[in-house]
Amino acid sequence: MTISPWTILYAVLTLGVLGGAFGGVLAVASRIFAVERDPRIEEIQSTLPGANCGGCGFAGCASCAEAIASGAAPVNACPVCSGEQTTAIAAIMGVEVTPAERRVAFVRCAGGSRAGRKYDYIGLADCQAAVKIAGNGPLECAYGCLGFGSCVKACKFDALHINALGAAEVDRDKCTLCRQCMDACPRHLIIDIPYAADVVVPCASLDKGAAAKNNCAASCIACKLCEKNCPQDAIHVIDNVAVIDYTKCTSCGTCVAKCPRKVLLDIHEDGKVAPVAQAGD
Amino acid sequence: MDWKNLLTIALGAILVNNFILVQFLGCCPFLGVSKKMDTAVGMGFAVIFVMGLASALCYPVNLLLESLDMEFMQTVTFILVIAALVQFVEMFLQKTIPSLYEALGVYLPLITTNCAVLGVVLLNVQEHYNFIESVVYGVTGGVGFLLAIVLFASVRERIALVSEIPKCFEGFPIALITAGLMALAFGGFSGLDIWR
């Protein structure tokens, strides 16, 4: 069969007419169905980090930008943005902003291998899975870090790691306080503290003294020596565990020196969370 | 045309000739967006939507081509028609039903010229389906896609949790093996002959 030039011409014409018709329809439709978008949304979105971490509480950076532009969220809604970026967003929105004090995540447990075990856990290497089995997980302590790294997996900024002792630890310089780890921890051990905080309490055990002591070699036994000796009234034992009020704490280190369990730590003096001698053995 | 015939087409499209697992059409989104259940569901519904609409619109376009004696132009014309249709529907939804637009999200433009969508309209022509049969085949073909991608996504979510996969099989290799096993399982439906 030979193809006549007319067939080719008709084919070109048909496709051309169809294409032209659809193009025309789309051109008209784009006018009719045009949705006005705030141009600031694009600008804000390009300033945001783009990690879509969800730390702001919105579905991602795009929805956060939309919320900021519409006024539903403050200009500093993004917890990951540095002061510069927040200022840039504020400039787009035409408002002034005072940079907030930087805060970082902190794991309230440094027990790791120092915490007693009820049984050997062999299963999914995931904290959420481990706490769901009998006895609320393999640790004697019902409040301790399980060390399977659910928070490490949740961290998009490589700021969380399981340390040599087997407990999760935050790298303050990398932490952006996106709060993903806080949601990932089944024991809700991760809180936010000031970036500049020197003294920390890496224990969250609500057990009473004897039980806390038996469960873990690195536990707060609520002896209240820190509370009694604090010159600033900045540390209190609440529900059997020491809690620091960082608005009052001057990092004098008195409590660190007095703590008989060496639970209270001055991270700038001790460096990393240091292992203490196993109590009793 | 009776309901039995339509049921035959529907069951055939969902199970026996499942677009992904039997005909191997649309494997790209099947592998690409099946890591999480919610994205898989979003993709599945977008495919149902586009395949149904494309079948409906391409039927009159095909009649036009046949009347002009230019069936050889089907493939290129259908691509043009589907692309324009998806663009139009996207604009239309954004203006009129923003909630549906948000729900379908990025998946709608993603499947504009997917081979499953092009496949369904070409198969409609090949099987000489009438208008209603074409639409039923398009929608149920999409349902088959949704079924396959949801099953696959649930298997992949499970696999991602179990960490005891050999290093060399992590990610796509194990996903491809899974897809192959699922295709074998769907092969079993070829014996289904309730409509005879």
PDB file of C-alpha atoms in Angstrom, chain B residues 14-15 18 20-21 30-31 33-41 44 142-159 174-175 178-179 181-183 185-187 189:
ATOM      1  CA  ILE B  14      -9.761  -5.704  38.173  1.00  0.00           C
ATOM      2  CA  LEU B  15      -8.492  -9.267  38.550  1.00  0.00           C
ATOM      3  CA  ASN B  18      -5.094  -6.479  36.069  1.00  0.00           C
ATOM      4  CA  ILE B  20      -0.190  -3.718  36.515  1.00  0.00           C
ATOM      5  CA  LEU B  21       0.248  -7.304  37.569  1.00  0.00           C
ATOM      6  CA  PHE B  30       3.434   1.269  40.829  1.00  0.00           C
ATOM      7  CA  LEU B  31       7.087   1.172  41.887  1.00  0.00           C
ATOM      8  CA  VAL B  33       4.774   5.889  44.798  1.00  0.00           C
ATOM      9  CA  SER B  34       4.159   2.653  46.659  1.00  0.00           C
ATOM     10  CA  LYS B  35       6.500   3.255  49.586  1.00  0.00           C
ATOM     11  CA  LYS B  36       3.739   4.635  51.777  1.00  0.00           C
ATOM     12  CA  MET B  37       0.119   3.623  52.028  1.00  0.00           C
ATOM     13  CA  ASP B  38      -1.370   7.130  51.887  1.00  0.00           C
ATOM     14  CA  THR B  39       0.491   8.159  48.726  1.00  0.00           C
ATOM     15  CA  ALA B  40      -0.441   4.821  47.146  1.00  0.00           C
ATOM     16  CA  VAL B  41      -4.126   5.427  47.876  1.00  0.00           C
ATOM     17  CA  GLY B  44      -4.820   4.895  42.972  1.00  0.00           C
ATOM     18  CA  GLY B 142      -8.242   2.023  37.674  1.00  0.00           C
ATOM     19  CA  VAL B 143      -9.807   0.041  40.518  1.00  0.00           C
ATOM     20  CA  GLY B 144      -7.506  -2.848  39.599  1.00  0.00           C
ATOM     21  CA  PHE B 145      -4.569  -0.424  39.734  1.00  0.00           C
ATOM     22  CA  LEU B 146      -5.697   0.805  43.173  1.00  0.00           C
ATOM     23  CA  LEU B 147      -6.028  -2.771  44.433  1.00  0.00           C
ATOM     24  CA  ALA B 148      -2.578  -3.743  43.197  1.00  0.00           C
ATOM     25  CA  ILE B 149      -0.798  -0.611  44.467  1.00  0.00           C
ATOM     26  CA  VAL B 150      -2.469  -0.744  47.903  1.00  0.00           C
ATOM     27  CA  LEU B 151      -1.554  -4.411  48.347  1.00  0.00           C
ATOM     28  CA  PHE B 152       1.983  -3.667  47.173  1.00  0.00           C
ATOM     29  CA  ALA B 153       2.347  -0.623  49.444  1.00  0.00           C
ATOM     30  CA  SER B 154       1.248  -2.602  52.494  1.00  0.00           C
ATOM     31  CA  VAL B 155       3.801  -5.293  51.701  1.00  0.00           C
ATOM     32  CA  ARG B 156       6.531  -2.672  51.217  1.00  0.00           C
ATOM     33  CA  GLU B 157       5.677  -0.919  54.486  1.00  0.00           C
ATOM     34  CA  ARG B 158       6.003  -4.257  56.214  1.00  0.00           C
ATOM     35  CA  ILE B 159       9.315  -4.984  54.490  1.00  0.00           C
ATOM     36  CA  ILE B 174      13.235  -6.630  47.092  1.00  0.00           C
ATOM     37  CA  ALA B 175      10.374  -4.470  45.765  1.00  0.00           C
ATOM     38  CA  THR B 178       7.710  -8.696  45.684  1.00  0.00           C
ATOM     39  CA  ALA B 179       6.038  -7.331  42.559  1.00  0.00           C
ATOM     40  CA  LEU B 181       5.513 -12.749  43.327  1.00  0.00           C
ATOM     41  CA  MET B 182       2.331 -10.661  43.347  1.00  0.00           C
ATOM     42  CA  ALA B 183       2.123 -10.929  39.549  1.00  0.00           C
ATOM     43  CA  ALA B 185      -0.391 -14.712  42.403  1.00  0.00           C
ATOM     44  CA  PHE B 186      -2.602 -12.638  40.117  1.00  0.00           C
ATOM     45  CA  GLY B 187      -1.800 -15.088  37.330  1.00  0.00           C
ATOM     46  CA  PHE B 189      -7.062 -15.430  38.358  1.00  0.00           C
TER      47      PHE B 189
END
